[in-house]
């Protein structure tokens, strides 16, 4: 890729180099004039302000100008309306008054002492205003069926000319096979009809370049109808009879009969040939065309105007020949033959070339032209015809050439050659400059050049020399000239250094030597590093609708970064910066190309092109778009059988991700018509499968292709394939009994699906008999999936079978299922119920199971009911609120958790089955021991001094026993990670609700922890923080704040504001109004004491308390362990994960409970003391 780019640069520069080989003569050197700009044909449109004739030339000395008109001298001073320009031959003719006399052919001449240059002829056309002549047009009468021509005779004007035939309302006259307008504008009727009569046939001639439309006076045409007297005939029949008399064979009207059966047409090569034929006759003749002896040119010939015009575009010499048109009706034919000649204006085959020559040189100037007719050649020197009888010495004239031998300075001049025929004139000019001067260096000295490593460098040495000079290049450090494969000196003096390397940098000298002198220039070459590109990611695979991001990473020489330009393209088409059709989807940000929501059309070869001032390079990446496959096509069914069919298809386009599998779906389920279901899957390399089918289904299939991207859309459905009915292949499943009443069975089963019925008339044969009793099978037919059967006993085992049958037979022999008749409630209660207290919130209940025969059904488990009767603390009694715990399974024990400590309860146990619960056991009573109390309801600082803080607190909401006192702990915190020692005070008087703590540090922040205690231990702590005040201060954080500086300032501001408001109120007292003054707010409201959260079932662990920050000593260090030392994990079983020591299940109890009645003795909270 890199070599290709280098080659491109070298070829481009070399091409530019070759263009510079024809060095122009420096303007400082004497030279003949050269016409540099001139006008072409001029048309004097009436709406133009002026008409400009341009003639500009260069030369040394500065040329002078003069003009000729119609080959005679034309003075620019001959008319005041002519305005000439300084230093050029250009002049203007102002559009004032009549300018017709300016019409003609002009030529400009530019002369100096060395020669005269001549422009090509400039034709100036002054058109007249086109007008139709004022004339009285006599009305035309013609009998119906005859032909007629309405002549337009449009005025002359500047082409193009457009002619229209319309009525006075500017409605076009319809043209068809019978009516035709010729190229000259005449309106032809092959035969007239009565409805052709009208008085307003108008011919309009339009000249677009003149912006003019002119109208001919209206023409009146009357068509006389031929009627034969026949009273019994209708008008239509009369017309038919009249026309039958006028019927005649075709006769040519165009070309006219006066031209005979042959005519000649001349057409210019490259133009458009239009041949037209029109014949009168009745019926209307049809026109056909042919070329005599040849075929009409295919692709270039057209028939227009209902076949009356033959059109051939881009005519060449092969189109000349004889063309024949034929007009035909059933009465006869008429023909006309056109002899077409193709002619051509002059065109050069060889023309003289301008050049610079040294004294003594020789040259031959050639001038040859082709055309039809053959052009005539005329030579001129300095604008004048050559004098062949007395030419300059060394000049020899031959047909089509001039030979100059041993040229001298006086041979310098402008040599002109003109080729002329009837279709035009062309001019070729050769400037012959014979010079004898010293070399003139055109390239500046000390020019700096730069090239890229691996590319060619070009150092210029442009020189003008006559006689010719010898050019050589050298390095200042070397004497010999630069030659060899690495260096090439071109004819124009340019040094090419091929495939440059770093060592090529440095100065170079160009030496120019001729017989008239010597000159030199120095050039300096710098070598830059080549630009490198990398696109990432390389050749990515992107899923359709995802995001594509391409990065173009560049390595560029520091001297070239300012000129570095990046551009992106796709498949050779440039992607403009944010100029795509969907600017919100394709975004180019310099070296980053982002395409969101990619489509399949985004796949292709993406290129990043880097262009600097010295090189260009390109990197590419192939972006592949992945998508789900196209839907499979051309589904075909074969090998049709009763239980199978072969499905074949063609895979859709995989979109660059191989198809891994095909999913075959079917439709035909009578229960779900129109719903497609999966039938089978096969590997992605297969496109045919033999499908196993069910009877009595009208199948239709479709196929879905799957690849790594996803699933294709479904294919179009296949043809239908219907399978015949058959007996069932299977029986119902999931046979069971549901009963709501004793001594009955509701036998239920899963009915066969529509695809399993195999035929019409599906029913189910249900048979049953009681186990252990000699009896016959009973049976009954059912159409749905339920059968009610009455039995003689409660919860008795039965054998049941269910078999599917339809109109074609029965299904296979069914399996026998054991079921039970309807259940009844248990009629016995558990006995020997007892309760063992585990701790203050947990008991273990045991009982004797009821006999199996007294269950009257499937035993589901046992249920414990309990309720609180009174509190042992205050002997307060409670209304009966039963809580329930169900223990599934056949068992004789269970744990009851979450009881209130220090309370009295009653409980009962009962058995339950699927029908419901049986009778309760006799209630038993039990008591729970004391527990740890809840935390105090609040704790707050009510007074603070410099070394003393007074605390106040509230009783626990629930004491769970007799309070024995409080545990008060405190420590320094000061809002840092370092904390003070934890100190403790035991308050032994349970009625004491405040405490003064002395000997504290002044201006210090403390944290306090307070817990209520019973004989079973202390409960959860409540915390508060407080500060002692500093020396000399009185109002601290928790005292009067009236002496605080900020508070005094605030009060002063409020007082001032109040005074201002009262003053305003007094001034505006007549207007009324009320003004509110903000009152002093309490800055230290009492903290709200939050009660402890209710503990939930399962929180029975005495967890280790984790003190905050650096505390190392537990708050419980002097407390007794609680009775509830067992974790609920010890009692978990089943889905709840709750087990006791021997694996017994506690269960999940239900029913209402008191808020806070279940409590942990040590849950982790962020209120623990800090120890250091």
PDB file of N, CA and C in Angstrom, residues 432-478:
ATOM      1  N   UNK A 432       7.553  32.765 -33.460  1.00  0.00           N
ATOM      2  CA  UNK A 432       8.950  32.368 -33.703  1.00  0.00           C
ATOM      3  C   UNK A 432       9.844  33.487 -33.189  1.00  0.00           C
ATOM      4  N   UNK A 433      10.585  33.165 -32.093  1.00  0.00           N
ATOM      5  CA  UNK A 433      11.501  34.128 -31.491  1.00  0.00           C
ATOM      6  C   UNK A 433      12.922  33.610 -31.673  1.00  0.00           C
ATOM      7  N   UNK A 434      13.737  34.354 -32.431  1.00  0.00           N
ATOM      8  CA  UNK A 434      15.149  34.028 -32.626  1.00  0.00           C
ATOM      9  C   UNK A 434      15.941  34.933 -31.694  1.00  0.00           C
ATOM     10  N   UNK A 435      16.614  34.326 -30.658  1.00  0.00           N
ATOM     11  CA  UNK A 435      17.269  35.093 -29.606  1.00  0.00           C
ATOM     12  C   UNK A 435      18.721  34.677 -29.483  1.00  0.00           C
ATOM     13  N   UNK A 436      19.524  35.636 -28.988  1.00  0.00           N
ATOM     14  CA  UNK A 436      20.946  35.384 -28.733  1.00  0.00           C
ATOM     15  C   UNK A 436      21.289  36.158 -27.466  1.00  0.00           C
ATOM     16  N   UNK A 437      21.045  35.505 -26.254  1.00  0.00           N
ATOM     17  CA  UNK A 437      21.200  36.196 -24.971  1.00  0.00           C
ATOM     18  C   UNK A 437      21.905  35.281 -23.987  1.00  0.00           C
ATOM     19  N   UNK A 438      22.367  35.884 -22.894  1.00  0.00           N
ATOM     20  CA  UNK A 438      22.988  35.126 -21.801  1.00  0.00           C
ATOM     21  C   UNK A 438      21.894  34.384 -21.020  1.00  0.00           C
ATOM     22  N   UNK A 439      22.242  33.275 -20.318  1.00  0.00           N
ATOM     23  CA  UNK A 439      21.243  32.538 -19.531  1.00  0.00           C
ATOM     24  C   UNK A 439      20.611  33.436 -18.456  1.00  0.00           C
ATOM     25  N   UNK A 440      19.287  33.310 -18.329  1.00  0.00           N
ATOM     26  CA  UNK A 440      18.536  34.050 -17.301  1.00  0.00           C
ATOM     27  C   UNK A 440      17.988  33.045 -16.296  1.00  0.00           C
ATOM     28  N   UNK A 441      18.456  33.125 -15.037  1.00  0.00           N
ATOM     29  CA  UNK A 441      17.976  32.203 -14.000  1.00  0.00           C
ATOM     30  C   UNK A 441      16.601  32.653 -13.499  1.00  0.00           C
ATOM     31  N   UNK A 442      15.657  31.720 -13.518  1.00  0.00           N
ATOM     32  CA  UNK A 442      14.297  32.020 -13.084  1.00  0.00           C
ATOM     33  C   UNK A 442      14.000  31.522 -11.677  1.00  0.00           C
ATOM     34  N   UNK A 443      14.850  30.681 -11.100  1.00  0.00           N
ATOM     35  CA  UNK A 443      14.654  30.133  -9.756  1.00  0.00           C
ATOM     36  C   UNK A 443      15.444  30.958  -8.755  1.00  0.00           C
ATOM     37  N   UNK A 444      14.815  31.391  -7.631  1.00  0.00           N
ATOM     38  CA  UNK A 444      15.551  32.191  -6.635  1.00  0.00           C
ATOM     39  C   UNK A 444      16.695  31.389  -6.017  1.00  0.00           C
ATOM     40  N   UNK A 445      17.723  32.146  -5.614  1.00  0.00           N
ATOM     41  CA  UNK A 445      18.868  31.523  -4.950  1.00  0.00           C
ATOM     42  C   UNK A 445      18.522  31.215  -3.492  1.00  0.00           C
ATOM     43  N   UNK A 446      19.209  30.197  -2.942  1.00  0.00           N
ATOM     44  CA  UNK A 446      19.034  29.781  -1.539  1.00  0.00           C
ATOM     45  C   UNK A 446      17.599  29.334  -1.242  1.00  0.00           C
ATOM     46  N   UNK A 447      16.961  28.729  -2.191  1.00  0.00           N
ATOM     47  CA  UNK A 447      15.605  28.204  -1.987  1.00  0.00           C
ATOM     48  C   UNK A 447      15.676  26.960  -1.091  1.00  0.00           C
ATOM     49  N   UNK A 448      14.700  26.837  -0.178  1.00  0.00           N
ATOM     50  CA  UNK A 448      14.656  25.702   0.735  1.00  0.00           C
ATOM     51  C   UNK A 448      13.576  24.717   0.289  1.00  0.00           C
ATOM     52  N   UNK A 449      13.945  23.427   0.319  1.00  0.00           N
ATOM     53  CA  UNK A 449      13.031  22.357  -0.084  1.00  0.00           C
ATOM     54  C   UNK A 449      12.951  21.329   1.044  1.00  0.00           C
ATOM     55  N   UNK A 450      11.882  20.573   1.023  1.00  0.00           N
ATOM     56  CA  UNK A 450      11.722  19.508   2.010  1.00  0.00           C
ATOM     57  C   UNK A 450      11.107  18.300   1.322  1.00  0.00           C
ATOM     58  N   UNK A 451      11.487  17.118   1.777  1.00  0.00           N
ATOM     59  CA  UNK A 451      10.942  15.870   1.240  1.00  0.00           C
ATOM     60  C   UNK A 451      10.824  14.873   2.385  1.00  0.00           C
ATOM     61  N   UNK A 452      10.063  13.822   2.136  1.00  0.00           N
ATOM     62  CA  UNK A 452       9.822  12.783   3.135  1.00  0.00           C
ATOM     63  C   UNK A 452      10.672  11.572   2.805  1.00  0.00           C
ATOM     64  N   UNK A 453      11.190  10.922   3.844  1.00  0.00           N
ATOM     65  CA  UNK A 453      12.005   9.723   3.660  1.00  0.00           C
ATOM     66  C   UNK A 453      11.242   8.717   2.796  1.00  0.00           C
ATOM     67  N   UNK A 454      11.942   8.223   1.750  1.00  0.00           N
ATOM     68  CA  UNK A 454      11.333   7.232   0.872  1.00  0.00           C
ATOM     69  C   UNK A 454      10.621   7.824  -0.324  1.00  0.00           C
ATOM     70  N   UNK A 455      10.385   9.124  -0.319  1.00  0.00           N
ATOM     71  CA  UNK A 455       9.757   9.800  -1.452  1.00  0.00           C
ATOM     72  C   UNK A 455      10.834  10.514  -2.274  1.00  0.00           C
ATOM     73  N   UNK A 456      10.439  10.942  -3.470  1.00  0.00           N
ATOM     74  CA  UNK A 456      11.364  11.704  -4.312  1.00  0.00           C
ATOM     75  C   UNK A 456      11.362  13.165  -3.905  1.00  0.00           C
ATOM     76  N   UNK A 457      12.518  13.790  -4.036  1.00  0.00           N
ATOM     77  CA  UNK A 457      12.666  15.236  -3.816  1.00  0.00           C
ATOM     78  C   UNK A 457      12.955  15.893  -5.147  1.00  0.00           C
ATOM     79  N   UNK A 458      12.383  17.095  -5.373  1.00  0.00           N
ATOM     80  CA  UNK A 458      12.570  17.819  -6.623  1.00  0.00           C
ATOM     81  C   UNK A 458      13.131  19.200  -6.306  1.00  0.00           C
ATOM     82  N   UNK A 459      14.355  19.469  -6.822  1.00  0.00           N
ATOM     83  CA  UNK A 459      15.013  20.763  -6.645  1.00  0.00           C
ATOM     84  C   UNK A 459      14.986  21.474  -7.992  1.00  0.00           C
ATOM     85  N   UNK A 460      14.442  22.690  -8.033  1.00  0.00           N
ATOM     86  CA  UNK A 460      14.208  23.390  -9.299  1.00  0.00           C
ATOM     87  C   UNK A 460      15.400  24.247  -9.673  1.00  0.00           C
ATOM     88  N   UNK A 461      15.619  24.260 -10.984  1.00  0.00           N
ATOM     89  CA  UNK A 461      16.644  25.147 -11.569  1.00  0.00           C
ATOM     90  C   UNK A 461      16.095  25.597 -12.921  1.00  0.00           C
ATOM     91  N   UNK A 462      15.157  26.539 -12.861  1.00  0.00           N
ATOM     92  CA  UNK A 462      14.481  26.993 -14.073  1.00  0.00           C
ATOM     93  C   UNK A 462      15.292  28.131 -14.691  1.00  0.00           C
ATOM     94  N   UNK A 463      15.639  27.946 -15.952  1.00  0.00           N
ATOM     95  CA  UNK A 463      16.507  28.911 -16.622  1.00  0.00           C
ATOM     96  C   UNK A 463      15.999  29.148 -18.041  1.00  0.00           C
ATOM     97  N   UNK A 464      16.170  30.368 -18.513  1.00  0.00           N
ATOM     98  CA  UNK A 464      15.860  30.673 -19.908  1.00  0.00           C
ATOM     99  C   UNK A 464      17.175  31.007 -20.600  1.00  0.00           C
ATOM    100  N   UNK A 465      17.446  30.269 -21.717  1.00  0.00           N
ATOM    101  CA  UNK A 465      18.729  30.466 -22.407  1.00  0.00           C
ATOM    102  C   UNK A 465      18.550  30.259 -23.897  1.00  0.00           C
ATOM    103  N   UNK A 466      19.124  31.141 -24.660  1.00  0.00           N
ATOM    104  CA  UNK A 466      19.195  30.989 -26.118  1.00  0.00           C
ATOM    105  C   UNK A 466      20.470  31.679 -26.574  1.00  0.00           C
ATOM    106  N   UNK A 467      21.434  30.921 -27.043  1.00  0.00           N
ATOM    107  CA  UNK A 467      21.404  29.495 -27.356  1.00  0.00           C
ATOM    108  C   UNK A 467      21.246  28.641 -26.091  1.00  0.00           C
ATOM    109  N   UNK A 468      20.897  27.340 -26.276  1.00  0.00           N
ATOM    110  CA  UNK A 468      20.642  26.457 -25.134  1.00  0.00           C
ATOM    111  C   UNK A 468      21.842  26.348 -24.218  1.00  0.00           C
ATOM    112  N   UNK A 469      21.544  26.107 -22.920  1.00  0.00           N
ATOM    113  CA  UNK A 469      22.581  25.995 -21.904  1.00  0.00           C
ATOM    114  C   UNK A 469      22.655  24.556 -21.400  1.00  0.00           C
ATOM    115  N   UNK A 470      23.793  24.226 -20.785  1.00  0.00           N
ATOM    116  CA  UNK A 470      24.008  22.917 -20.154  1.00  0.00           C
ATOM    117  C   UNK A 470      23.825  23.088 -18.651  1.00  0.00           C
ATOM    118  N   UNK A 471      22.980  22.218 -18.048  1.00  0.00           N
ATOM    119  CA  UNK A 471      22.665  22.324 -16.623  1.00  0.00           C
ATOM    120  C   UNK A 471      23.253  21.121 -15.909  1.00  0.00           C
ATOM    121  N   UNK A 472      23.999  21.368 -14.822  1.00  0.00           N
ATOM    122  CA  UNK A 472      24.563  20.304 -13.988  1.00  0.00           C
ATOM    123  C   UNK A 472      24.314  20.637 -12.529  1.00  0.00           C
ATOM    124  N   UNK A 473      24.208  19.563 -11.704  1.00  0.00           N
ATOM    125  CA  UNK A 473      24.004  19.717 -10.255  1.00  0.00           C
ATOM    126  C   UNK A 473      25.198  19.129  -9.525  1.00  0.00           C
ATOM    127  N   UNK A 474      25.579  19.808  -8.430  1.00  0.00           N
ATOM    128  CA  UNK A 474      26.676  19.343  -7.595  1.00  0.00           C
ATOM    129  C   UNK A 474      26.335  19.572  -6.130  1.00  0.00           C
ATOM    130  N   UNK A 475      27.014  18.784  -5.284  1.00  0.00           N
ATOM    131  CA  UNK A 475      27.017  19.080  -3.864  1.00  0.00           C
ATOM    132  C   UNK A 475      28.275  19.873  -3.557  1.00  0.00           C
ATOM    133  N   UNK A 476      28.158  20.891  -2.701  1.00  0.00           N
ATOM    134  CA  UNK A 476      29.351  21.704  -2.433  1.00  0.00           C
ATOM    135  C   UNK A 476      30.525  20.900  -1.922  1.00  0.00           C
ATOM    136  N   UNK A 477      30.235  19.771  -1.269  1.00  0.00           N
ATOM    137  CA  UNK A 477      31.325  18.976  -0.702  1.00  0.00           C
ATOM    138  C   UNK A 477      31.957  18.045  -1.732  1.00  0.00           C
ATOM    139  N   UNK A 478      31.354  17.978  -2.958  1.00  0.00           N
ATOM    140  CA  UNK A 478      31.882  17.086  -3.997  1.00  0.00           C
ATOM    141  C   UNK A 478      32.105  17.855  -5.282  1.00  0.00           C
TER     142      UNK A 478
END
